Coordinates of C-alpha atoms in Angstrom, one line a residue:
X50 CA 132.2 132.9 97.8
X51 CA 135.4 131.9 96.3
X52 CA 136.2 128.0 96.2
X53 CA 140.2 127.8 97.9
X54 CA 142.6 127.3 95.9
X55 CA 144.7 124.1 96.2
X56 CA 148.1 124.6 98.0
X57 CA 151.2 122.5 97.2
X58 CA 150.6 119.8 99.3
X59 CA 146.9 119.5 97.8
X60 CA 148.3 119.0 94.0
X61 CA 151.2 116.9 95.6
X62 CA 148.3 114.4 97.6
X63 CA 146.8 114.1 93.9
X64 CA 150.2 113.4 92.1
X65 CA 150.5 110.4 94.3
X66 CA 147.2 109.7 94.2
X67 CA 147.9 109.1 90.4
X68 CA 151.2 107.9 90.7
X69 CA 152.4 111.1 89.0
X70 CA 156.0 112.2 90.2
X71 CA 156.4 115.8 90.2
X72 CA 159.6 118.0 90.5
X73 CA 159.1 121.3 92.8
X74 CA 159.3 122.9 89.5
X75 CA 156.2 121.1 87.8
X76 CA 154.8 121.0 91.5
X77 CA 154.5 125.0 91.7
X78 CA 153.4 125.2 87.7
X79 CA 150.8 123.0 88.0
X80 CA 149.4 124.2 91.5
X81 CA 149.3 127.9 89.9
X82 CA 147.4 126.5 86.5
X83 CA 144.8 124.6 88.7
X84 CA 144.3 127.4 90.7
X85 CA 143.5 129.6 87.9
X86 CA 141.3 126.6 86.5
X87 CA 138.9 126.8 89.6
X88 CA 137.5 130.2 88.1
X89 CA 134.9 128.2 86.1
X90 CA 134.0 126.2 89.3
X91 CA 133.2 129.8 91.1
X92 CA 130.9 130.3 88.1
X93 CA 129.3 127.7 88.0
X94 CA 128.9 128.4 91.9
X95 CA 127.5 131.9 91.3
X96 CA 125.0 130.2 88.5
X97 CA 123.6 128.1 90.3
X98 CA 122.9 130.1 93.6
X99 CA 120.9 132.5 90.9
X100 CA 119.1 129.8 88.6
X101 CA 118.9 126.2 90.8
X102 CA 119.4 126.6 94.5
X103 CA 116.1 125.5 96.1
X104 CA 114.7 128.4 98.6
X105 CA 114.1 126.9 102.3
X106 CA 111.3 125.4 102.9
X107 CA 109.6 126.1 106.6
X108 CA 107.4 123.0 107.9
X109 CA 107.2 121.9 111.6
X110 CA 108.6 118.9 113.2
X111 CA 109.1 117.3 116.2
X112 CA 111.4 114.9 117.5
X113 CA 109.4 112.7 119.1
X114 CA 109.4 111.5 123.4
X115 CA 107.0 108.4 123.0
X116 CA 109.0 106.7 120.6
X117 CA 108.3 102.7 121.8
X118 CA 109.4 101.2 118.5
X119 CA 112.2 103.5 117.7
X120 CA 110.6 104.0 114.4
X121 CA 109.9 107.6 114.2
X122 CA 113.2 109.5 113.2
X123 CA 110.9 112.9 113.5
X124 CA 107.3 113.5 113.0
X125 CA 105.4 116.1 111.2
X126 CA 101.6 117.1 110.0
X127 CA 102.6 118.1 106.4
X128 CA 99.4 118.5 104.0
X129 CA 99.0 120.7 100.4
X130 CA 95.5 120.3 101.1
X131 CA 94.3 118.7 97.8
X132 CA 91.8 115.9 96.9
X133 CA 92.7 112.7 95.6
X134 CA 93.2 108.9 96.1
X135 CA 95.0 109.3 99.3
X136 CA 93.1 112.5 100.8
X137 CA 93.4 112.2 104.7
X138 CA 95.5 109.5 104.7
X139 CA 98.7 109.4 106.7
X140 CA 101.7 108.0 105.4
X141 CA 105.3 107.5 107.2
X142 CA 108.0 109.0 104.5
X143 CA 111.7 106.1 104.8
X144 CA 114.2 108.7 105.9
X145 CA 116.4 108.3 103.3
X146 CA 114.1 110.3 101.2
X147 CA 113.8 114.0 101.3
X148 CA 111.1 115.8 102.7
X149 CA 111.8 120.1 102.5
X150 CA 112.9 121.5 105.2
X151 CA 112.9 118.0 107.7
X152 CA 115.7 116.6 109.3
X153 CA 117.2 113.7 107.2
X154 CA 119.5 111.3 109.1
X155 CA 119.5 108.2 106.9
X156 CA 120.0 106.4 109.7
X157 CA 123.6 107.6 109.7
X158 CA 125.5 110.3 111.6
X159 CA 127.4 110.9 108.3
X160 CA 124.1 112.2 107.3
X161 CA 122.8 113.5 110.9
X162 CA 121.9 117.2 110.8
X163 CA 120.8 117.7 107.4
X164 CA 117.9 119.7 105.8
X165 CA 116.6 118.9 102.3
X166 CA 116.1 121.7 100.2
X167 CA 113.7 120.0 97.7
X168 CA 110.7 117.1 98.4
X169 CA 111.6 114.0 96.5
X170 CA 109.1 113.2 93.7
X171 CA 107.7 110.5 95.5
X172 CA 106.7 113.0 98.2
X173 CA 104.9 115.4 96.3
X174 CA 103.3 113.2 94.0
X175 CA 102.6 112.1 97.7
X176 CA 101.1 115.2 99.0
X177 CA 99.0 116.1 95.1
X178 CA 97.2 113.3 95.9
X179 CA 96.1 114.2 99.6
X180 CA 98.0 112.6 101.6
X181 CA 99.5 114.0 105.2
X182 CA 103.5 113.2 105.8
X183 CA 103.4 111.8 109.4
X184 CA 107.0 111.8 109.3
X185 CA 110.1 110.0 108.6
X186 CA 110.1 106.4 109.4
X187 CA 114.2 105.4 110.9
X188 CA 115.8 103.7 108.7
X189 CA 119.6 101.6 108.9
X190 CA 122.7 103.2 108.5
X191 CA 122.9 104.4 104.9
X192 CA 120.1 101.6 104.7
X193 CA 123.0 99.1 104.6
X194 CA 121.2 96.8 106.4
X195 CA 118.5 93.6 106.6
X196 CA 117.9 93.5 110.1
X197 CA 117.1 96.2 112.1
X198 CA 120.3 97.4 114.6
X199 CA 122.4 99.3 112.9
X200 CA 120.5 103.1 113.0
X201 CA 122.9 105.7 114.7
X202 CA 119.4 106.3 116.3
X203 CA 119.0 103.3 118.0
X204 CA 117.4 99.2 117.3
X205 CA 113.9 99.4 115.8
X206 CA 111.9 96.7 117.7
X207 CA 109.3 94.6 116.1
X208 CA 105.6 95.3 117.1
X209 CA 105.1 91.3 117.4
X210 CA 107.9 91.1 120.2
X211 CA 109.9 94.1 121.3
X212 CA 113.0 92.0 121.7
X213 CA 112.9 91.0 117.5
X214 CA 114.6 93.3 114.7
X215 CA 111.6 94.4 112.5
X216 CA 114.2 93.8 109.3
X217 CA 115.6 96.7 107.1
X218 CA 116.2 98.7 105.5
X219 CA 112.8 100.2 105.9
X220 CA 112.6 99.0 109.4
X221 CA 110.8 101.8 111.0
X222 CA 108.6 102.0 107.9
X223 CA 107.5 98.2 108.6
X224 CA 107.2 98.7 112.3
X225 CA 104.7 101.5 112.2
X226 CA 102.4 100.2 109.5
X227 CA 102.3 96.9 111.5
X228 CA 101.8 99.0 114.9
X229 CA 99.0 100.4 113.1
X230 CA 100.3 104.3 113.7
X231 CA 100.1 104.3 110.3
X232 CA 98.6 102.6 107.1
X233 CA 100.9 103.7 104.5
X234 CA 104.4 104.1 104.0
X235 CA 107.5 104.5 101.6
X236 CA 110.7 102.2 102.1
X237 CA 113.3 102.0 99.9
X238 CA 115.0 98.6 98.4
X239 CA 118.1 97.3 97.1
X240 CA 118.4 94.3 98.2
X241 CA 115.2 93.2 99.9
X242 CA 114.2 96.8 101.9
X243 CA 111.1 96.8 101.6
X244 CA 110.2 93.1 101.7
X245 CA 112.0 92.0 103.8
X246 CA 110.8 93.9 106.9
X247 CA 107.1 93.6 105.3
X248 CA 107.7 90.0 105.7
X249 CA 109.3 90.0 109.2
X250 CA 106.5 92.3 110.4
X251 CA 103.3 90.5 109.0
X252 CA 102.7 93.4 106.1
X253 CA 102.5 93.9 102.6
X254 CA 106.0 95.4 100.8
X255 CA 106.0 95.5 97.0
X256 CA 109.1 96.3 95.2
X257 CA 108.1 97.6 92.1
X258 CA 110.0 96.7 88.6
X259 CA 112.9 98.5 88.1
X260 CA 112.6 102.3 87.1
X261 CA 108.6 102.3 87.5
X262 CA 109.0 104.5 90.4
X263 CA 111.5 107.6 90.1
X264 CA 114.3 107.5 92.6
X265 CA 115.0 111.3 92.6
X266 CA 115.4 113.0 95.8
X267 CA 116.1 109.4 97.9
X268 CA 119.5 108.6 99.5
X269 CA 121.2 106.5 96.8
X270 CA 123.0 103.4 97.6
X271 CA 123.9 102.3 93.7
X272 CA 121.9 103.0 91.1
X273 CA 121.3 100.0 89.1
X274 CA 119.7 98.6 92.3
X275 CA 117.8 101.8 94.0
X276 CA 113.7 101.1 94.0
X277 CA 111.6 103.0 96.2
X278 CA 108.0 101.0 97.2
X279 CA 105.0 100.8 98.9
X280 CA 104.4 99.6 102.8
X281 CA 101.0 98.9 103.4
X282 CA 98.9 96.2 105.4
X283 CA 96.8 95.6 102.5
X284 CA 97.3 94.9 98.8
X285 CA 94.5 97.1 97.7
X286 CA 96.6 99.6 99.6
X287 CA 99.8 98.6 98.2
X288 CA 97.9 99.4 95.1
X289 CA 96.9 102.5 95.1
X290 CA 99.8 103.6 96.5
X291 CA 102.2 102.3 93.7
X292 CA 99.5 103.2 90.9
X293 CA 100.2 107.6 93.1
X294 CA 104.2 106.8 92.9
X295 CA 104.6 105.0 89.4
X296 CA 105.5 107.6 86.1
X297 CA 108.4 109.0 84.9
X298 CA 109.4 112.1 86.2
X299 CA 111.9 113.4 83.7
X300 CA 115.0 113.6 86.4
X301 CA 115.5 110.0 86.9
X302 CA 118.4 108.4 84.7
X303 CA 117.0 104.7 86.3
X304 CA 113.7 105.5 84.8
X305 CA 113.3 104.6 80.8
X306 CA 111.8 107.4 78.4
X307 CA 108.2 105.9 78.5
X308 CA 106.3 103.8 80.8
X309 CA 103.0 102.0 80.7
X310 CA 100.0 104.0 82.0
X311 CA 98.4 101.0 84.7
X312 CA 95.5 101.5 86.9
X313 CA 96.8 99.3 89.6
X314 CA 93.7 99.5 91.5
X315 CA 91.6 98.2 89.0
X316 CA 93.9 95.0 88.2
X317 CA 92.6 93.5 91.1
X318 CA 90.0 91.8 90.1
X319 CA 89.9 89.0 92.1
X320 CA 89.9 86.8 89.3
X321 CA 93.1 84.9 88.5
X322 CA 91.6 81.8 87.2
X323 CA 93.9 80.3 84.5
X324 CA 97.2 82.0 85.9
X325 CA 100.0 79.7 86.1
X326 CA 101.5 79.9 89.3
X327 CA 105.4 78.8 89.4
X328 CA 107.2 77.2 93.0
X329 CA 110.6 78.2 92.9
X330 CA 112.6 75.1 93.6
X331 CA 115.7 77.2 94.2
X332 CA 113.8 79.6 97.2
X333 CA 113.5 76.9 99.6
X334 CA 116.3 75.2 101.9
X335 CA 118.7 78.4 101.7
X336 CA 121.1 78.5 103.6
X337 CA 120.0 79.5 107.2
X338 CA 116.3 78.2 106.4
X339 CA 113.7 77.4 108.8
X340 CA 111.7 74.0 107.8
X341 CA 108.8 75.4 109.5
X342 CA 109.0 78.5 106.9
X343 CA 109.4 76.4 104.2
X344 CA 106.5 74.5 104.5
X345 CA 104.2 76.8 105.4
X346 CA 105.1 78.9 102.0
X347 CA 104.8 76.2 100.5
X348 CA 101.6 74.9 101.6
X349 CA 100.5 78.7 100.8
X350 CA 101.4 78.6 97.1
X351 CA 99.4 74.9 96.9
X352 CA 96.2 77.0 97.9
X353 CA 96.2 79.6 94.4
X354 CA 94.6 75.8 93.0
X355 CA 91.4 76.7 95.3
X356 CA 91.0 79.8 93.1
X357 CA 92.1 78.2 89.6
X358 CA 95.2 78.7 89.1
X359 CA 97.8 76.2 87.9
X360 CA 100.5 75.0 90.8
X361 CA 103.9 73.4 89.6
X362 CA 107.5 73.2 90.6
X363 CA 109.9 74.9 88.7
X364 CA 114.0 75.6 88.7
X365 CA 115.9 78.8 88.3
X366 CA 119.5 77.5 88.8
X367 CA 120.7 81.3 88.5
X368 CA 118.8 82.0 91.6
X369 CA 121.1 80.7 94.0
X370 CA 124.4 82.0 91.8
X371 CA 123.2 85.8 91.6
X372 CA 123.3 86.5 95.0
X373 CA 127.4 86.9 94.1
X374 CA 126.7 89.3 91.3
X375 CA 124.9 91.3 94.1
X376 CA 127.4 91.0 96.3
X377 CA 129.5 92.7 94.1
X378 CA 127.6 95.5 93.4
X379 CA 126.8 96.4 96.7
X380 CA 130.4 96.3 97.6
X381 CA 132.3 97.8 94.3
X382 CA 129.0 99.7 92.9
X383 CA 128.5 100.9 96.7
X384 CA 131.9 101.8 97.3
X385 CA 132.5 104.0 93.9
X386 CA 128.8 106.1 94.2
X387 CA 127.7 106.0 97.5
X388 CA 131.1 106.7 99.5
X389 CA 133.9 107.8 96.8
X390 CA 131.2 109.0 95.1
X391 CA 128.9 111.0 97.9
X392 CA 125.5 109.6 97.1
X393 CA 125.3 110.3 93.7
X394 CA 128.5 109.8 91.8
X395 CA 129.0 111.7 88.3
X396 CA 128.5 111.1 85.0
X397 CA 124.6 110.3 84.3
X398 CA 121.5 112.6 83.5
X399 CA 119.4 113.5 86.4
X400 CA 118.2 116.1 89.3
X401 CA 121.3 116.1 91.4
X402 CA 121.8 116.9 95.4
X403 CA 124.7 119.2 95.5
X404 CA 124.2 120.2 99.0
X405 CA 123.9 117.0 100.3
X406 CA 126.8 115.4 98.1
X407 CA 128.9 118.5 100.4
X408 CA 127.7 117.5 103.5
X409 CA 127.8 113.9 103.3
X410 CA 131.3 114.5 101.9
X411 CA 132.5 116.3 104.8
X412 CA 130.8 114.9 107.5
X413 CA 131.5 111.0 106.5
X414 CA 135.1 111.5 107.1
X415 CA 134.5 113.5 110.3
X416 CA 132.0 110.7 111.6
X417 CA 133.7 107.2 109.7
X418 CA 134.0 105.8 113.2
X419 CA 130.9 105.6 114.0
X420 CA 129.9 103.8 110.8
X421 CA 128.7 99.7 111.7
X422 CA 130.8 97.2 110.8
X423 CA 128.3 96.3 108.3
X424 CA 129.0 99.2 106.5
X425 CA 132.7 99.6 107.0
X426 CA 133.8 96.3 105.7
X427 CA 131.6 96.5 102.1
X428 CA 133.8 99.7 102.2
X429 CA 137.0 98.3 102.8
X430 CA 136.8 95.6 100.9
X431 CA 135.6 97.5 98.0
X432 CA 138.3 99.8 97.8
X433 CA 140.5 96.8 98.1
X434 CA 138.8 95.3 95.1
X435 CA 138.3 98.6 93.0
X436 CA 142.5 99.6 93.4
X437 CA 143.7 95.9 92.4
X438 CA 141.2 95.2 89.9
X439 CA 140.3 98.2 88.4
X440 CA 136.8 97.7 88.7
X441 CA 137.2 94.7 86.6
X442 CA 134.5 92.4 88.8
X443 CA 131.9 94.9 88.7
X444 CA 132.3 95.0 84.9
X445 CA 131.9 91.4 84.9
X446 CA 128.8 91.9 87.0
X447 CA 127.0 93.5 84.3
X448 CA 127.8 91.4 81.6
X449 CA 126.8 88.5 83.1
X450 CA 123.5 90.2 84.1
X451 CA 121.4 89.4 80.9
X452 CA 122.3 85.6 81.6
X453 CA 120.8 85.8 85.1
X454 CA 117.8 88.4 83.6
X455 CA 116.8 85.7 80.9
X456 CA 116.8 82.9 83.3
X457 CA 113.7 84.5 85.2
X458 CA 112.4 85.9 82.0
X459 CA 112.3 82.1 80.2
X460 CA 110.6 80.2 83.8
X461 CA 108.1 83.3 83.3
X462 CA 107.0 82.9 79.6
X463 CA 106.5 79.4 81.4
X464 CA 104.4 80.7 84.5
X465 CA 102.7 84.2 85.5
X466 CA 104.4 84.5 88.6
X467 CA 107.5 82.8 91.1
X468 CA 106.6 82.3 94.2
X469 CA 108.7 81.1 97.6
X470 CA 109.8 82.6 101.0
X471 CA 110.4 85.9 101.3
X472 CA 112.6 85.7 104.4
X473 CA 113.6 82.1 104.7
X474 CA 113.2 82.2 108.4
X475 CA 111.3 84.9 111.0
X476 CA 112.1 87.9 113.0
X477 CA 115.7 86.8 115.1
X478 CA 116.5 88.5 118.8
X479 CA 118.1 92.2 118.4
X480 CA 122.2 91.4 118.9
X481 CA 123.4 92.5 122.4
X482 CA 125.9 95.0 123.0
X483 CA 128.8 92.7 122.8
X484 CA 127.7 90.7 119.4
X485 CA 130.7 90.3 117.7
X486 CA 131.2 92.0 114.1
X487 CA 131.2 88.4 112.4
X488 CA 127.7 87.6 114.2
X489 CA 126.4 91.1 113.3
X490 CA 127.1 91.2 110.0
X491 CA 125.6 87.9 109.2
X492 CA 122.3 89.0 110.9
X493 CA 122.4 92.4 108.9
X494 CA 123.1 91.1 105.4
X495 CA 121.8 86.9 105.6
X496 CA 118.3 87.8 104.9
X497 CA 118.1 88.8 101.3
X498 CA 118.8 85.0 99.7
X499 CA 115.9 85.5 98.1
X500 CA 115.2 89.2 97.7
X501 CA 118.4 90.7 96.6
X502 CA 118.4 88.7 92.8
X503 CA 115.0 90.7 92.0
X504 CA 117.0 94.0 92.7
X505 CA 119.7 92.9 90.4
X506 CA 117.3 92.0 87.7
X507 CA 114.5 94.4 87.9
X508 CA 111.6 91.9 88.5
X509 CA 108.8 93.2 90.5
X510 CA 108.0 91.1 93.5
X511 CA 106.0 91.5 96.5
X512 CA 105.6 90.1 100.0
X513 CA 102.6 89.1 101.3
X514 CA 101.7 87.6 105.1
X515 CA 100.6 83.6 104.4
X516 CA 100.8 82.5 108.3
X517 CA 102.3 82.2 112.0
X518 CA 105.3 80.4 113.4
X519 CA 106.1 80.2 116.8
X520 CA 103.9 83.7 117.4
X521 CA 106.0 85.5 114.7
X522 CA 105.2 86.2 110.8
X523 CA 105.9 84.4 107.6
X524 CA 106.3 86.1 104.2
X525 CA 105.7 84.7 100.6
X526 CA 106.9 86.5 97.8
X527 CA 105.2 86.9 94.4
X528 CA 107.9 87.7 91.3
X529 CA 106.7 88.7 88.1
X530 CA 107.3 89.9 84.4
X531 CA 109.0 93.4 84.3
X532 CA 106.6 96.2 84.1
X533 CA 103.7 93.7 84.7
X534 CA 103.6 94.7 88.8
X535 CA 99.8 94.7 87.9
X536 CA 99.6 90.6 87.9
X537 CA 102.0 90.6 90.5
X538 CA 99.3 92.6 93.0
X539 CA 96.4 90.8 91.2
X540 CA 97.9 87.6 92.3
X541 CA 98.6 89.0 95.5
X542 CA 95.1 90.7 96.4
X543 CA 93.9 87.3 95.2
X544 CA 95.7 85.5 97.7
X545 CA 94.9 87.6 100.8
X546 CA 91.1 87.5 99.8
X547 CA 91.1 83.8 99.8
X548 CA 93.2 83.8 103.1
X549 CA 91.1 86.8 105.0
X550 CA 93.5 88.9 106.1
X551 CA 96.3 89.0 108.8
X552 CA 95.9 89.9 112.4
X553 CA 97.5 92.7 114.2
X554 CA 100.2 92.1 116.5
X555 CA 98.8 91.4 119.9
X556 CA 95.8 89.5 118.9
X557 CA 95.1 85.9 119.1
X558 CA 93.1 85.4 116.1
X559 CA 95.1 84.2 112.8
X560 CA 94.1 84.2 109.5
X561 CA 91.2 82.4 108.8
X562 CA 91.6 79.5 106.4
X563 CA 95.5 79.8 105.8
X564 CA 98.0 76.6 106.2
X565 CA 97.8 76.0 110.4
X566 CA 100.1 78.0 112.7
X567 CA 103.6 76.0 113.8

């Protein structure tokens, strides 16, 4: 089918776009000549329903009625039948990444109504390795979001009290794994999206190093910051699922051209004697902080001396100046990729979405309304800042990036691993209806003090469970060398060994041994 051909008011809407001024004479010349330029686009069209267009994939679904949590987007009993490390075990797929042939929503009605056409590497490599898809786990709108109240779908309540946000992105990811309706799952994070709800929820969340898990086939948001990670209630878990996920697939431009061969399993020895274990002086009292929170992290990360690991202090200044570079990014980088830019933007290697850059295209104009304040004002602002500065701040961004980089990387030729609070406070009360957009978007975007600079650098970091306050979780998070994730779990399995493990929600027991409940 033929792509239409602009009209005079099309080419006249770009000349002012450009700040060209056109007589009717150059209007009508230049509206015929791109006409006739559009042949090649019906080509390329005609090319790519023959060689590329992925055939429909059939698989059965079911929007579900006993949805408690309102984590299930839609559920589904997907299998390829084969052995492996994950054989029978169910997993909950972040629906911002594609399954074939399953409703994606991305939380978002600017996405509601779509069907993938291709799995996303992490799902097959997901289903080659035995696993069932149980479905796709809700996540926030355009996973724009650290709480858990923005889904065009509805709030996603925390399995430790109803009336809590579970934290996001990956909220419905976190919520079932800590309901226990399933043990593994994917979430997505580029600012704290899978941590951040692990620690809310009383979980395990690992975001792996930066490009050690291809991205191709999941909702971007910008791609200097996209990471796709494990949800699991265990580290051994966490494990093997990173060690099914990790490898270049070929189709990732975030990925590099070779990547260390780990068995991520096997690092956890249990023996980290000799590690030096650094406190992040920086992590603690952020803005917002719970002194409760505080001290039981910290009373946590004095315990790796039971198992013989050096304890000390040490300072990142950066840490509390690169949550602005961040801000940035997911405000200009956002702006240009996700939204001007339809997911993917142009202009980099890689297995592309076409027919999810047209719908989202079409259907995010149609539905901007609806969008949450948390995403409309990154938007607005961004297209404020990217039309009077030229994009001038973003380029900033990433030249001040190996500054903030090489301040980790020197404190970790110094120590193994960073540790402080994941979240610096616990799970807050889900906004009423009449929150105001000041209140919600402090709620949706305050939580990642301490997660967001790992996305900006590429760190690996993990959180782990480390105690109770006032009948709600606390998270620690372990950050690491890039591309050694393996010490970061060793560290981490170590930890939750010495500790015992972490209760379900609903019980009264804690975990044994670890710093007293508040």
């Amino acid at each position: 089918m033929a792509i239409r051909r602009p009209a005079q008011s099309d080419i006249a809407a770009a000349a002012e776009h450009f700040g060209l001024r056109l007589d009717a004479d150059q209007l009508a010349r230049f509206t015929a000549i791109a006409g006739h330029s559009l042949v090649a686009y019906d080509a390329v069209d005609e090319l790519y329903d023959e060689i590329a267009r992925p055939q429909p994939a059939e698989r059965a679904y079911a929007f579900p009625d006993d949805n408690p949590l309102g984590a299930w987007y839609v559920t589904t009993e997907i299998s390829a039948g084969a052995g492996g490390p994950l054989a029978g075990r169910r997993v909950a797929v972040k629906d911002n990444i594609a399954v074939a042939g399953v409703p994606m929503m991305n939380g978002s009605r600017t996405v509601e109504g779509f069907i993938p056409g291709r799995d996303a590497t992490v799902v097959q490599r997901l289903l080659d390795a035995g696993a069932l898809i149980a479905g796709k786990s809700v996540c926030e709108d355009l996973c724009y979001s650290g709480s858990s109240f923005t889904s065009a779908s509805g709030p996603v309540r925390n399995p430790w009290d109803p009336t809590r946000e579970t934290g996001g992105s990956s909220s419905g990811s976190a919520a079932l794994v800590a309901a226990g309706e399933v043990e593994l799952a994917l979430g997505g994070d580029q600012g704290g999206s899978v941590r951040i709800p692990a620690a809310l929820c009383g979980i395990v969340g690992h975001k792996p190093t930066y490009g050690l898990v291809p991205y191709t086939g999941a909702f971007p948001i910008e791609r200097t910051l996209d990471h796709i990670g494990p949800i699991t209630r265990s580290v051994a878990d966490a494990a093997l699922l990173l060690g099914v996920l990790a490898g270049s697939d070929g189709q990732d431009p975030r990925q590099p051209d070779q990547l260390p061969a780990v068995d991520y399993p096997a690092a956890l020895t249990g023996d980290v004697a000799g590690l030096r274990v650094g406190i992040l002086a920086e992590g603690f009292g952020q803005p917002g902080a719970a002194q409760q929170v505080d001290e039981l992290v910290r009373a946590s990360a004095q315990r790796f001396a039971e198992i013989g690991c050096t304890v000390a202090e040490t300072s990142v200044p950066w840490h509390r100046k690169i949550f602005h570079l961040f801000a940035v990014i997911m405000t200009d980088g956002a702006t240009y990729q996700m939204l001007d830019g339809n997911g993917y933007g142009l202009g980099v290697e890689g297995l592309y979405d076409p027919e999810l850059m047209a719908y989202f295209a079409q259907r995010r104009r149609a539905t901007a309304d609806q969008l949450p304040a948390v995403v409309k004002v990154p938007a607005l602002c961004g297209h404020y800042s990217l039309t009077t500065l030229g994009g001038a701040s973003y380029a900033k961004v990433r030249n001040l990036l190996p500054h903030a980089r090489g301040a980790y990387d020197t404190a970790l030729q110094q120590y193994d691993v960073l540790v402080m609070p994941t979240v610096p406070s616990t799970a807050a009360t889900l906004p009423t209806p009449d929150a105001d957009d000041a209140t919600l978007l402090a709620q949706a975007m305050g939580k990642a003090l301490n997660t967001a600079p790992m996305n900006v650098t590429g760190h690996p970091a993990i959180s782990v469970p480390v105690g109770i306050v006032d009948g709600l979780p606390v998270g620690m998070m372990i950050m690491g060398r890039r591309f050694d994730d393996a010490t970061v779990l060793r560290v981490a399995h170590a930890f939750e060994e010495l500790c015992g493990g972490f209760p379900m929600p609903g019980t009264e027991s804690r975990r044994a041994g670890s710093p007293a409940s508040r």
